[in-house]
Amino acid sequence: MNTQDKLRNPHLSEKIVTDQIAASWIKDGMTLGLSGFTRAGDAKAVPTALVERAKAEPMKVNVFTGASLGSDIDKKMAEVDLVNKRLPFQVDKTMRNKINTGQMWFIDQHLSHTAEALRQEVFGEIDFAIIEAIAITEDNRIIPTTSVGNSAAFVNHAKEVIVEINTAQPAALEGMHDIYELGEQGSRVPIPLTDSSDRIGETGIAVDPDKIRGIVFTNQEDSPSTVTPPDEDTEKIANHLIAFLEKENDEGRLPKTLAPLQSGIGTVANAVFSGLKNSRFTDLEVYSEVLQDSVFDLLDAGKVKMASGCSITLSEDKMNDVFPRLDDYKDRLVLRAQELSNHPEVIRRLGLISINTAVEADIYGNVNSTHVQGTKMMNGIGGSGDFARNARLGIFVTKSIAKNGDISSIVPFVSHVDHTEHDVDVLITEHGLADLRGQAPKERAKEIITNCADPLYKEQLLSYFERAIEQVGGHTPHLLQEAFAWYKNFDEHGTMRERELVMN
Ligand code: COA
């Protein structure tokens, strides 16, 4: 490896230090802005060295990122109680447990909001931005690796910057990033992005070289994504969705090229994208956050002509397949900051079809994406709210039951609201699809109960709905005590099923 290829401003080589030295600069009470989005492009060495240090020298820092981290960094930080406050998203079990037992703070934030909050100085300054990079150019631009996330915002708002040059990341990523500074609110111009393939910024993050305190060399691949193959239910959900898109195309509301697609990460997203491979649709575009295996399958199959995201998160097999031939994708891939990939102005302008997963939904179409039984944080809202409210089609998917049928994911009233009924156009479970567009609340309830609820709960939901109309009436009829008793019943008796409760 030639250091000059990586640090093209020769003065920067004086700043090379070890990860332990860089970690030693971090003091108790500081705020860190780490690169990383859905296991991709995360700063790996310095956070790991900081965890090691915290084992001997307990301390607390605030940790801000793009989204979830790989290399078990969230887990390791949680285990040593390193984190005071974490935002905007995480997916780690150990950290989730610390959040839910009140041992650390978590701000569950729309992913497009973090950079704006930094501009508004809501959190105060970032002490250190720690950013993984391919290289730093001669004109002092940090070239990110497999994600952009909030890295540019962290660099702009940090007092000091630590760069991790990761030589395990493919050099061919250089040129794929599109870094655009939105500017201050109040004096901003429209974002000049009118097509998902547009490039409107620079290929790297501009940094004042005096702000770079240290540069650490690393050689560690991203953690691979753990893609679970479609199961029977997720395949059914994908089939309902594709049939719906075909109907929209038949009836002239969507072209054969559809509209740019956004999808959350995970099994359903994979099943949907796999289904699109064999569908009638062509020349598709992806305007999303995470570009996962299935997007590359569709690019390879010639079905997707363009993909814009803010991270590339792949399984191990797919990394081995794609990274050596990354140059082949250069004209068809763009990586942007998450405030651009998730920007309401752009989402509305491009008219996205947005597909995200719910924990539960209610009979009127409100969606809970984050809280189990209304109180325990799962992962966070992520970008789902950025997309759902502003997309042309805000679609939510969920399996109709959880915990072997003891929980219905279609309930009378969700126990926590992330997406209100106003933001949900279509709801899909393995049983069917409810098209909620143009429907008043009571019409929606019928559609959701009939098409989406599991047979185990259909009668119970219908009875609730009919009695609510009879006994209370109103625009959106509810029997509030009974609605929330569904959760109490699960807590106390292990099931939401009324028939079993009577038998008990
Ligand atoms: N009540 C209680 N628990 C429920 C439930 C419900 N209604 N529905 C699902 N669960 C449980 C499952 O049993 C499972 O539990 P386990 O981990 O103990 O096995 C867990 O929730 C995950 O469910 P699963 O069916 O495996 O779903 P998933 O892995 O696809 O995750 C979300 C679903 C909603 C948690 C996930 O998609 C998410 O975090 N979404 C919010 C963020 C987002 O939308 N991101 C995309 C844009 S960035």
XYZ file of N, CA and C and ligand atoms in Angstrom, residues 89 262 264 289 356-360 369 372 378-384 402-403 407 409, ligand 1:
114
model
N -30.387 5.886 15.490
C -30.927 4.551 15.183
C -29.933 3.516 15.655
N -38.142 2.903 -2.883
C -37.405 2.907 -1.604
C -37.872 1.705 -0.812
N -36.998 -0.513 3.014
C -36.202 -0.798 4.205
C -35.414 -2.076 3.977
N -32.279 4.229 0.921
C -31.170 4.450 1.863
C -30.119 3.380 1.652
N -41.974 -0.019 3.723
C -41.323 -0.188 5.025
C -42.105 -1.160 5.898
N -41.438 -1.655 6.927
C -42.044 -2.701 7.756
C -42.588 -2.123 9.058
N -43.756 -2.620 9.448
C -44.382 -2.182 10.696
C -44.234 -3.262 11.754
N -44.208 -2.855 13.017
C -44.355 -3.824 14.106
C -45.840 -4.198 14.192
N -46.695 -3.177 14.171
C -48.141 -3.412 14.188
C -48.844 -2.238 13.515
N -43.879 1.400 14.247
C -42.684 0.747 13.674
C -41.627 0.487 14.722
N -42.376 -2.265 21.055
C -43.047 -3.521 21.357
C -43.965 -3.298 22.563
N -37.619 -1.066 19.886
C -37.015 -2.134 19.074
C -35.744 -1.573 18.417
N -35.890 -0.890 17.291
C -34.711 -0.335 16.601
C -34.769 1.184 16.483
N -35.909 1.663 16.062
C -36.056 3.097 15.803
C -36.852 3.299 14.529
N -37.279 4.524 14.304
C -38.128 4.821 13.138
C -37.312 4.811 11.844
N -35.999 5.026 11.985
C -35.142 5.034 10.797
C -35.623 6.078 9.803
N -35.609 5.681 8.539
C -36.063 6.625 7.510
C -37.522 6.442 7.149
N -38.197 5.499 7.808
C -39.548 5.155 7.348
C -40.492 6.356 7.348
N -47.699 -12.340 15.463
C -46.357 -12.561 16.007
C -46.494 -13.529 17.174
N -45.355 -14.040 17.636
C -45.291 -14.957 18.786
C -46.308 -16.104 18.641
N -49.961 -12.817 19.442
C -50.069 -11.376 19.205
C -50.648 -11.171 17.806
N -50.821 -8.537 14.826
C -50.149 -7.298 14.406
C -51.155 -6.300 13.830
N -45.793 -7.146 18.822
C -44.709 -7.581 19.502
N -43.624 -8.090 18.904
C -43.647 -8.177 17.561
C -44.749 -7.764 16.798
C -45.849 -7.230 17.478
N -46.927 -6.812 16.836
N -44.471 -7.976 15.485
C -43.239 -8.494 15.433
N -42.755 -8.625 16.681
C -41.447 -9.162 17.065
C -41.148 -10.498 16.386
O -41.708 -11.564 17.108
C -39.624 -10.519 16.441
O -39.233 -10.837 17.763
P -37.882 -11.651 18.055
O -36.764 -10.733 17.631
O -37.937 -11.876 19.523
O -37.996 -12.894 17.231
C -39.276 -9.044 16.211
O -40.443 -8.301 16.563
C -38.895 -8.718 14.773
O -39.943 -9.137 13.942
P -39.703 -9.690 12.472
O -40.998 -10.240 11.972
O -38.515 -10.587 12.462
O -39.492 -8.367 11.657
P -38.248 -7.643 11.037
O -36.929 -8.220 11.401
O -38.586 -7.508 9.613
O -38.313 -6.206 11.758
C -39.202 -4.080 12.363
C -39.491 -5.476 11.782
C -40.467 -3.283 12.304
C -38.717 -4.210 13.799
C -38.062 -3.421 11.497
O -38.432 -3.442 10.150
C -37.791 -1.982 11.909
O -37.033 -1.741 12.831
N -38.459 -1.009 11.249
C -38.358 0.405 11.617
C -37.279 1.106 10.867
C -37.530 1.125 9.398
O -38.641 1.129 8.921
N -36.466 1.118 8.624
C -36.583 1.146 7.176
C -36.312 2.461 6.628
S -34.797 2.996 7.326
